[in-house]
Short mmCIF file of C-alpha atoms and ligand atoms in Angstrom, two decimals:
data_model
loop_
_atom_site.label_atom_id
_atom_site.label_comp_id
_atom_site.label_asym_id
_atom_site.label_seq_id
_atom_site.Cartn_x
_atom_site.Cartn_y
_atom_site.Cartn_z
CA LEU A 1 107.96 60.80 91.24
CA ASP A 2 110.59 62.92 89.55
CA LEU A 3 109.09 66.15 88.34
CA LEU A 4 110.92 68.43 85.96
CA VAL A 5 110.17 71.93 87.21
CA GLU A 6 112.39 74.86 86.51
CA LEU A 7 111.74 77.97 88.54
CA ARG A 8 112.52 80.57 85.93
CA PRO A 9 113.14 84.14 87.07
CA ALA A 10 109.94 86.10 86.50
CA GLY A 11 110.21 89.79 87.25
CA GLY A 12 109.27 90.13 90.91
CA ALA A 13 106.88 87.13 91.11
CA THR A 14 107.07 85.15 94.35
CA LEU A 15 108.52 81.63 94.41
CA ARG A 16 105.07 80.27 95.04
CA ALA A 17 103.56 82.12 92.06
CA ARG A 18 106.38 80.93 89.80
CA LEU A 19 105.91 77.34 90.90
CA GLU A 20 102.15 77.60 90.28
CA ASP A 21 102.77 79.04 86.81
CA GLU A 22 105.17 76.23 85.92
CA ILE A 23 102.79 73.49 87.02
CA ARG A 24 99.80 75.14 85.34
CA ALA A 25 101.73 75.50 82.09
CA ALA A 26 102.87 71.86 82.23
CA ILE A 27 99.28 70.69 82.74
CA ARG A 28 97.92 72.89 79.96
CA ALA A 29 100.59 71.80 77.54
CA GLY A 30 99.85 68.15 78.34
CA ARG A 31 103.31 67.46 79.81
CA LEU A 32 101.56 66.48 83.04
CA ALA A 33 98.71 64.14 82.11
CA PRO A 34 95.50 63.82 84.18
CA GLY A 35 95.97 61.34 87.00
CA THR A 36 99.74 61.91 87.31
CA THR A 37 100.80 61.88 90.96
CA LEU A 38 102.98 64.82 92.00
CA PRO A 39 105.90 64.41 94.39
CA PRO A 40 105.15 64.98 98.09
CA SER A 41 105.66 68.64 99.00
CA ARG A 42 108.72 67.78 101.11
CA VAL A 43 110.44 66.03 98.20
CA LEU A 44 109.72 68.74 95.65
CA ALA A 45 110.78 71.44 98.12
CA THR A 46 114.15 69.73 98.59
CA GLN A 47 114.56 69.28 94.84
CA LEU A 48 113.88 72.96 94.18
CA GLY A 49 115.74 74.27 97.21
CA VAL A 50 112.68 76.11 98.55
CA SER A 51 110.85 75.83 101.85
CA ARG A 52 108.17 73.18 102.09
CA GLY A 53 105.51 75.86 102.74
CA VAL A 54 106.05 77.26 99.22
CA VAL A 55 105.13 73.91 97.67
CA VAL A 56 102.24 73.26 100.08
CA GLU A 57 100.71 76.65 99.26
CA ALA A 58 101.24 76.27 95.51
CA TYR A 59 99.58 72.83 95.55
CA ALA A 60 96.68 74.20 97.63
CA GLN A 61 96.13 77.05 95.18
CA LEU A 62 96.15 74.68 92.18
CA VAL A 63 93.72 72.35 93.96
CA ALA A 64 91.42 75.35 94.51
CA GLU A 65 91.65 76.23 90.80
CA GLY A 66 90.82 72.66 89.79
CA TYR A 67 94.17 71.86 88.18
CA LEU A 68 95.12 69.41 90.92
CA GLY A 69 93.22 67.05 93.21
CA ALA A 70 94.17 65.69 96.61
CA ARG A 71 93.70 62.07 97.68
CA ARG A 72 93.46 60.78 101.19
CA GLY A 73 96.92 60.13 102.52
CA SER A 74 97.82 63.57 101.15
CA GLN A 75 98.81 62.48 97.66
CA THR A 76 98.42 65.25 95.11
CA PHE A 77 97.58 64.44 91.49
CA VAL A 78 96.72 66.17 88.22
CA ALA A 79 92.94 66.54 87.90
CA ALA A 80 91.04 65.68 84.72
CA ARG A 81 90.20 68.89 82.86
CA PRO A 82 87.79 69.29 79.96
CA ALA A 83 89.91 69.06 76.83
CA LEU A 84 89.88 71.82 74.26
CA PRO A 85 88.03 70.56 71.21
CA ALA A 86 90.27 69.11 68.55
CA GLU A 87 90.25 70.98 65.29
CA ALA A 88 87.18 69.34 63.87
CA SER A 89 87.76 69.30 60.14
CA ALA A 90 91.49 68.81 60.36
CA ALA A 91 90.99 65.74 62.56
CA ARG A 92 89.97 63.64 59.54
CA PRO A 93 92.68 61.12 58.61
CA ALA A 94 94.31 61.91 55.28
CA SER A 95 93.72 58.35 54.08
CA ALA A 96 89.90 58.53 54.47
CA PRO A 97 88.09 58.24 51.12
CA ALA A 98 87.00 61.56 49.61
CA PRO A 99 83.44 62.35 50.75
CA ARG A 100 80.68 62.48 48.15
CA TYR A 101 79.47 65.78 49.59
CA ASP A 102 81.92 67.94 51.48
CA PHE A 103 80.17 70.47 53.71
CA ARG A 104 83.10 70.99 56.07
CA PRO A 105 83.26 74.68 56.93
CA GLY A 106 86.22 76.96 56.45
CA VAL A 107 87.14 76.47 52.78
CA PRO A 108 86.30 78.82 49.89
CA ASP A 109 85.61 77.52 46.36
CA LEU A 110 89.01 76.08 45.54
CA SER A 111 88.09 75.73 41.86
CA ALA A 112 87.62 79.52 41.71
CA PHE A 113 91.21 80.32 42.64
CA PRO A 114 92.32 82.99 40.13
CA ARG A 115 95.33 81.01 38.90
CA ARG A 116 96.10 83.12 35.86
CA ALA A 117 95.88 86.48 37.60
CA TRP A 118 97.90 85.14 40.53
CA LEU A 119 100.64 83.79 38.25
CA ALA A 120 100.72 87.09 36.37
CA ALA A 121 101.00 89.07 39.59
CA GLY A 122 103.81 86.82 40.81
CA ALA A 123 105.67 86.97 37.49
CA ARG A 124 105.47 90.78 37.33
CA ALA A 125 106.55 91.12 40.92
CA LEU A 126 109.54 88.81 40.51
CA GLY A 127 110.48 90.22 37.12
CA GLY A 128 110.94 93.70 38.49
CA LEU A 129 112.70 92.64 41.68
CA PRO A 130 116.32 93.73 42.15
CA ASP A 131 118.68 90.94 43.27
CA THR A 132 119.28 92.70 46.58
CA ARG A 133 115.66 92.07 47.54
CA LEU A 134 116.25 88.32 47.40
CA GLY A 135 118.14 88.47 50.71
CA TYR A 136 116.57 88.70 54.18
CA GLY A 137 113.88 91.35 54.27
CA ASP A 138 111.91 93.30 56.84
CA VAL A 139 110.42 90.87 59.41
CA ARG A 140 107.25 92.97 59.46
CA GLY A 141 106.62 91.99 55.84
CA ALA A 142 107.28 93.41 52.37
CA PRO A 143 106.66 97.19 52.34
CA GLU A 144 104.64 96.81 49.11
CA LEU A 145 102.25 94.37 50.76
CA ARG A 146 101.94 96.41 53.95
CA GLU A 147 101.09 99.48 51.84
CA ALA A 148 98.58 97.55 49.74
CA LEU A 149 96.92 96.02 52.81
CA ALA A 150 96.75 99.33 54.65
CA ALA A 151 94.92 100.89 51.69
CA TYR A 152 92.66 97.88 51.09
CA LEU A 153 91.68 97.39 54.75
CA GLY A 154 91.09 101.12 55.18
CA ARG A 155 88.69 101.40 52.26
CA SER A 156 86.95 98.02 52.49
CA ARG A 157 86.82 97.37 56.25
CA GLY A 158 87.18 100.80 57.85
CA VAL A 159 90.42 99.71 59.52
CA VAL A 160 92.68 102.52 60.69
CA ALA A 161 95.91 101.28 59.20
CA ALA A 162 99.12 102.94 58.21
CA ALA A 163 101.63 100.58 56.62
CA ASP A 164 103.89 100.78 59.67
CA ARG A 165 101.14 99.25 61.80
CA VAL A 166 100.69 96.27 59.51
CA ARG A 167 102.51 93.00 60.18
CA VAL A 168 102.39 90.27 57.53
CA THR A 169 102.09 86.71 58.88
CA GLY A 170 101.75 83.17 57.63
CA GLY A 171 98.00 83.21 58.41
CA THR A 172 95.84 83.70 61.49
CA ARG A 173 97.16 80.71 63.44
CA GLN A 174 100.72 81.95 63.21
CA ALA A 175 99.58 85.51 63.88
CA MET A 176 97.80 84.47 67.07
CA ALA A 177 100.88 82.68 68.38
CA LEU A 178 102.79 85.97 68.03
CA VAL A 179 99.99 88.02 69.54
CA TYR A 180 99.52 85.73 72.53
CA ARG A 181 103.25 85.72 73.27
CA ALA A 182 103.28 89.52 73.19
CA LEU A 183 100.23 89.70 75.47
CA ARG A 184 101.78 87.27 77.93
CA ALA A 185 104.95 89.33 78.00
CA ARG A 186 102.76 92.31 78.97
CA GLY A 187 101.35 90.40 81.94
CA VAL A 188 98.13 89.00 80.43
CA ARG A 189 97.32 85.59 81.94
CA ARG A 190 93.74 84.89 80.88
CA VAL A 191 92.21 85.35 77.47
CA ALA A 192 88.47 85.15 76.83
CA VAL A 193 87.43 83.17 73.76
CA GLU A 194 84.05 82.69 72.12
CA ASP A 195 82.15 79.48 72.96
CA PRO A 196 81.38 78.03 70.48
CA GLY A 197 84.42 79.23 68.57
CA TRP A 198 87.28 78.31 66.31
CA ALA A 199 89.39 75.84 68.30
CA PRO A 200 92.83 77.05 67.09
CA LEU A 201 92.24 80.41 68.80
CA ALA A 202 91.84 78.79 72.23
CA ARG A 203 94.49 76.19 71.53
CA ALA A 204 97.12 78.77 70.54
CA ALA A 205 96.35 80.67 73.76
CA ALA A 206 96.97 77.55 75.86
CA ASP A 207 100.14 76.82 73.87
CA ALA A 208 101.41 80.30 74.72
CA GLY A 209 100.84 79.67 78.43
CA LEU A 210 97.59 81.67 78.64
CA GLU A 211 94.38 80.39 80.12
CA PRO A 212 91.51 80.40 77.58
CA MET A 213 88.25 81.38 79.30
CA PRO A 214 85.09 80.42 77.36
CA VAL A 215 82.42 83.12 76.97
CA PRO A 216 78.97 82.16 75.65
CA VAL A 217 77.68 83.38 72.30
CA ASP A 218 74.02 83.95 71.40
CA ASP A 219 72.15 85.41 68.43
CA ASP A 220 73.71 88.83 69.15
CA GLY A 221 77.25 87.47 69.25
CA LEU A 222 79.53 87.36 72.28
CA ASP A 223 77.76 87.79 75.64
CA VAL A 224 79.81 90.84 76.66
CA ALA A 225 78.22 91.01 80.13
CA ALA A 226 79.73 87.60 80.92
CA LEU A 227 83.25 88.97 80.40
CA ALA A 228 83.48 91.13 83.50
CA PRO A 229 83.84 88.42 86.18
CA LEU A 230 86.53 86.48 84.28
CA GLY A 231 89.47 88.77 84.96
CA ALA A 232 90.66 88.32 81.37
CA GLY A 233 93.33 90.66 80.02
CA ALA A 234 92.25 90.07 76.43
CA VAL A 235 89.34 88.73 74.40
CA VAL A 236 89.36 87.24 70.91
CA VAL A 237 86.17 87.91 68.92
CA THR A 238 84.78 87.45 65.42
CA PRO A 239 82.39 90.45 65.45
CA ALA A 240 81.47 90.68 61.76
CA HIS A 241 80.40 87.03 61.52
CA GLN A 242 80.85 84.92 64.61
CA PHE A 243 82.53 81.60 63.94
CA PRO A 244 80.73 79.24 63.80
CA SER A 245 77.28 80.57 64.83
CA GLY A 246 77.22 83.29 62.15
CA ALA A 247 75.84 85.93 64.56
CA VAL A 248 76.79 89.57 64.02
CA LEU A 249 77.90 91.33 67.21
CA ALA A 250 74.95 93.64 68.02
CA PRO A 251 75.72 97.41 67.98
CA GLU A 252 75.14 97.82 71.74
CA ARG A 253 77.45 94.89 72.41
CA ARG A 254 80.16 96.36 70.19
CA ALA A 255 80.02 99.50 72.32
CA ALA A 256 79.89 97.50 75.56
CA LEU A 257 82.88 95.40 74.47
CA LEU A 258 85.03 98.48 73.89
CA ASP A 259 83.80 100.00 77.18
CA TRP A 260 84.80 96.81 79.00
CA ALA A 261 88.22 96.81 77.33
CA CYS A 262 88.86 100.45 78.32
CA ALA A 263 87.56 100.02 81.88
CA SER A 264 89.64 96.90 82.51
CA ASP A 265 92.64 97.96 80.43
CA ALA A 266 92.16 94.85 78.28
CA ILE A 267 92.90 94.14 74.63
CA VAL A 268 90.38 93.09 71.99
CA VAL A 269 91.66 90.84 69.22
CA GLU A 270 89.33 91.09 66.22
CA ASP A 271 89.44 88.06 63.92
CA ASP A 272 87.93 89.40 60.67
CA TYR A 273 88.32 86.08 58.87
CA ASP A 274 85.49 86.19 56.30
CA ALA A 275 83.96 89.67 56.54
CA GLU A 276 84.33 90.30 52.80
CA TYR A 277 81.44 87.93 52.18
CA ARG A 278 78.06 89.37 53.06
CA TYR A 279 74.88 88.86 51.10
CA ASP A 280 71.83 90.67 52.33
CA ARG A 281 72.90 93.09 54.97
CA ALA A 282 74.94 96.25 55.02
CA PRO A 283 78.64 95.75 55.71
CA VAL A 284 79.68 95.97 59.34
CA GLY A 285 82.92 97.92 59.66
CA ALA A 286 85.80 96.60 61.72
CA LEU A 287 85.77 97.30 65.46
CA GLN A 288 89.39 98.29 65.10
CA GLY A 289 88.30 101.42 63.22
CA ILE A 290 86.60 102.71 66.38
CA ALA A 291 89.41 101.95 68.83
CA PRO A 292 92.67 101.37 66.95
CA ASP A 293 94.74 101.52 70.12
CA ARG A 294 92.65 98.92 71.96
CA VAL A 295 92.04 96.46 69.15
CA ILE A 296 94.42 94.14 67.36
CA TYR A 297 92.99 93.37 63.93
CA ALA A 298 93.67 89.98 62.29
CA GLY A 299 92.88 89.00 58.70
CA SER A 300 93.86 86.25 56.29
CA ALA A 301 93.84 85.29 52.62
CA SER A 302 92.53 81.82 53.48
CA LYS A 303 88.85 82.66 52.79
CA THR A 304 89.17 85.30 50.08
CA LEU A 305 91.71 83.32 48.04
CA ALA A 306 92.67 79.90 49.43
CA PRO A 307 94.32 78.44 52.54
CA ALA A 308 97.25 77.38 50.32
CA VAL A 309 98.23 81.03 49.89
CA GLY A 310 99.30 80.90 53.52
CA LEU A 311 99.31 84.65 54.16
CA GLY A 312 97.65 86.70 56.85
CA TRP A 313 98.08 90.09 58.48
CA LEU A 314 97.75 91.95 61.71
CA VAL A 315 97.08 95.63 62.26
CA LEU A 316 98.61 96.51 65.60
CA PRO A 317 98.16 99.34 68.08
CA ARG A 318 101.19 101.64 67.99
CA TRP A 319 102.33 100.62 71.46
CA LEU A 320 102.49 96.89 70.66
CA ALA A 321 105.66 95.37 69.25
CA LEU A 322 105.78 91.71 68.25
CA GLU A 323 108.71 89.32 68.28
CA SER A 324 110.55 88.90 65.03
CA GLY A 325 109.60 85.21 64.40
CA GLY A 326 107.19 83.96 61.80
CA SER A 327 107.60 85.99 58.65
CA ALA A 328 106.12 84.83 55.34
CA PRO A 329 107.82 84.08 51.97
CA LEU A 330 108.67 87.34 50.24
CA LEU A 331 107.78 86.28 46.68
CA ASP A 332 104.26 85.29 47.75
CA GLN A 333 103.93 88.57 49.61
CA LEU A 334 104.91 90.51 46.51
CA ALA A 335 102.44 88.54 44.38
CA LEU A 336 99.65 89.36 46.83
CA ALA A 337 100.69 93.02 46.97
CA ARG A 338 100.40 93.28 43.21
CA PHE A 339 97.20 91.26 43.15
CA ILE A 340 95.60 93.77 45.54
CA ALA A 341 97.11 96.92 44.06
CA THR A 342 95.97 96.07 40.50
CA GLY A 343 92.35 95.52 41.58
CA GLU A 344 92.44 91.73 41.02
CA LEU A 345 91.38 90.99 44.58
CA ASP A 346 88.30 93.21 44.23
CA ARG A 347 87.43 91.55 40.92
CA HIS A 348 87.83 88.11 42.48
CA LEU A 349 85.67 89.11 45.45
CA ARG A 350 82.89 90.39 43.19
CA ARG A 351 82.88 87.11 41.27
CA THR A 352 83.00 84.82 44.29
CA ARG A 353 80.41 86.86 46.24
CA ARG A 354 77.87 86.22 43.47
CA ARG A 355 78.76 82.55 43.38
CA TYR A 356 78.57 82.07 47.17
CA ARG A 357 75.25 83.88 47.35
CA ARG A 358 73.80 81.42 44.83
CA ARG A 359 75.20 78.51 46.86
CA ARG A 360 73.88 80.01 50.08
CA ASP A 361 70.43 80.35 48.48
CA ALA A 362 70.60 76.74 47.28
CA LEU A 363 71.39 75.62 50.84
CA LEU A 364 68.49 77.66 52.25
CA ALA A 365 66.06 76.13 49.76
CA ALA A 366 67.36 72.59 50.32
CA VAL A 367 67.17 72.84 54.12
CA ALA A 368 63.62 74.24 53.91
CA ALA A 369 62.58 71.42 51.56
CA GLU A 370 64.37 68.49 53.19
CA LEU A 371 65.01 69.13 56.86
CA SER A 372 61.63 69.89 58.38
CA GLY A 373 61.82 70.87 62.04
CA SER A 374 65.35 72.23 61.59
CA GLU A 375 66.15 75.92 61.48
CA ILE A 376 68.97 77.57 59.55
CA ALA A 377 70.92 80.47 61.04
CA GLY A 378 73.96 82.63 60.35
CA ILE A 379 73.15 82.96 56.66
CA ALA A 380 73.62 86.67 56.00
CA ALA A 381 77.37 86.43 55.51
CA GLY A 382 80.37 84.16 55.30
CA LEU A 383 80.94 80.75 53.79
CA HIS A 384 78.93 78.50 56.12
CA ALA A 385 75.61 78.28 57.97
CA VAL A 386 74.35 76.60 61.13
CA VAL A 387 71.44 74.17 60.99
CA ARG A 388 69.76 73.90 64.38
CA LEU A 389 68.35 70.40 64.73
CA PRO A 390 65.02 69.64 66.40
CA ALA A 391 65.27 69.41 70.21
CA GLY A 392 66.14 65.93 71.38
CA CYS A 393 67.89 65.05 68.13
CA ASP A 394 71.22 63.26 68.66
CA GLU A 395 73.84 65.49 67.02
CA ALA A 396 76.72 63.02 67.31
CA ALA A 397 74.65 60.20 65.80
CA THR A 398 73.51 62.47 62.96
CA VAL A 399 77.10 63.47 62.15
CA ALA A 400 78.19 59.81 62.28
CA ASN A 401 75.28 58.71 60.06
CA ALA A 402 76.05 61.50 57.60
CA ARG A 403 79.71 60.53 57.43
CA ALA A 404 78.73 56.92 56.83
CA LEU A 405 76.66 58.14 53.87
CA GLY A 406 79.67 60.00 52.48
CA ILE A 407 78.64 63.47 53.70
CA ALA A 408 81.47 65.32 55.43
CA LEU A 409 80.33 67.95 57.92
CA ASP A 410 80.93 69.07 61.48
CA GLY A 411 78.56 69.14 64.43
CA LEU A 412 78.40 72.33 66.48
CA ALA A 413 79.72 70.27 69.42
CA ASP A 414 83.04 70.15 67.53
CA PHE A 415 83.41 73.87 68.25
CA ARG A 416 81.96 74.03 71.76
CA LEU A 417 83.81 74.20 75.05
CA THR A 418 80.54 73.68 76.95
CA PRO A 419 77.65 71.49 75.72
CA GLY A 420 74.63 73.03 73.97
CA PRO A 421 71.61 72.19 71.78
CA PRO A 422 72.17 69.96 68.70
CA ALA A 423 73.20 71.68 65.47
CA LEU A 424 75.29 71.14 62.35
CA VAL A 425 77.76 73.52 60.71
CA LEU A 426 77.54 73.38 56.92
CA GLY A 427 80.12 75.03 54.70
CA TYR A 428 78.62 75.74 51.27
CA ALA A 429 81.24 77.79 49.43
CA ASN A 430 83.14 74.80 48.05
CA VAL A 431 80.07 72.76 47.04
CA PRO A 432 78.47 73.25 43.57
CA GLU A 433 74.75 74.08 43.69
CA PRO A 434 73.43 70.72 42.35
CA SER A 435 75.52 68.90 44.96
CA ILE A 436 74.12 71.12 47.70
CA ALA A 437 70.57 70.03 46.89
CA ARG A 438 71.51 66.35 46.59
CA GLY A 439 73.76 66.41 49.66
CA VAL A 440 71.06 67.93 51.87
CA ALA A 441 68.54 65.36 50.60
CA GLU A 442 70.97 62.65 51.71
CA LEU A 443 71.50 64.45 54.99
CA ALA A 444 67.75 64.10 55.61
CA ARG A 445 68.31 60.35 55.56
CA ALA A 446 71.08 60.66 58.13
CA LEU A 447 68.72 62.64 60.35
CA ALA A 448 65.91 60.16 59.94
C1 PLP B 1 87.47 81.87 62.79
C2 PLP B 1 88.61 81.74 61.82
N1 PLP B 1 89.57 82.66 61.85
C3 PLP B 1 90.62 82.60 60.98
C4 PLP B 1 90.73 81.61 60.06
C5 PLP B 1 91.90 81.62 59.10
O1 PLP B 1 92.99 81.00 59.61
P1 PLP B 1 94.34 80.84 58.73
O2 PLP B 1 94.69 82.21 58.26
O3 PLP B 1 95.35 80.31 59.70
O4 PLP B 1 94.03 79.93 57.60
C6 PLP B 1 89.76 80.62 60.01
C7 PLP B 1 89.88 79.50 59.05
O5 PLP B 1 89.17 78.51 59.09
C8 PLP B 1 88.66 80.69 60.91
O6 PLP B 1 87.67 79.77 60.89
#
């Protein structure tokens, strides 16, 4: 029954609160597995050199919160908690045979990567680089890239960004780890996340010792009214194109979200992961542009270029400073800076937008022709769509049947924290049009 608990000093917090925090963090991080029996309060109190009452009260609080359970005979144990969903697409073993049709969401057309222009941008950037720049640089990112991003995000997304507010990262996952640590240091304990949503956002929150609180999403995006009772100090949203439902946050909800943040002194983190791609609706500007001191803006090159680029960015409120960890390779940053500043990114976006629209249209037509009784949603923007299956349809069986037929895709359950109606999430950007039609025809077999 040894239990490794270290009561770290925590600015003014009581012993009991510190003990609760330690045990909560150990449970969230998986160091204390469900079912583990905790030491009797007397034993732990002696081990920690605190009074028994401190441990008794901490255990009681954690039982009330559902982290712990109590058995007869006064044994205390770690309760089973609903697991955060694993990262659906990434969960596939590397050795699995390549699918015949790959509808997994989250990947742009990898064959469209602008190799020549990228190589040229990198070569020019390196060619003109003085030797002194090959040492350690600014942890916030290369000044050239921060300038280029500030200008690009300002004109294309309405982001209020001066270069000194921009922080270059190794992508959104790494960015969120930095953001969550900074929020925790400011006293935030709970962070609201969209449900369904992108699992790494909730997972990174738990890894940083924050409690992710699921908030439902409907056709108008995040249910902002459901935020108030949660006591969250921050919320992470995808307002331009909710992941994975595809909903756009309705104008009245955008206003209500910022009102909530101001009234409760909370922070909004805006994940603008694929907003460049929109097909038949007017662009929706970034929330950050309305409240730059309340909103942390996060973007990434993973959808516009390719995940392999491994670069992302944050635009931060002036009052927020991040730790120095997690900078990105300078030569890649300089290549991207040049790629943006010379107009190559805009050219690439124009080309890929046309291509993705055609693929989106092919998916719409194929679903209408092949999947009667299903309904497609979230199609106005982005790189994926949601196919709502007929009521009573078994989503898990459909996904398993599809995979057996060589069709890779995710069920909406892969992104949910709480169960909901059956649906599939189909990425179309990386699938050529003829394969979309054939793949959906095969999918009809999986459904049947
Ligand atoms: C909702 C969402 N945000 C952000 C990203 C980009 O993450 P990264 O920059 O770490 O590739 C993705 C990629 O799938 C995503 O689905």
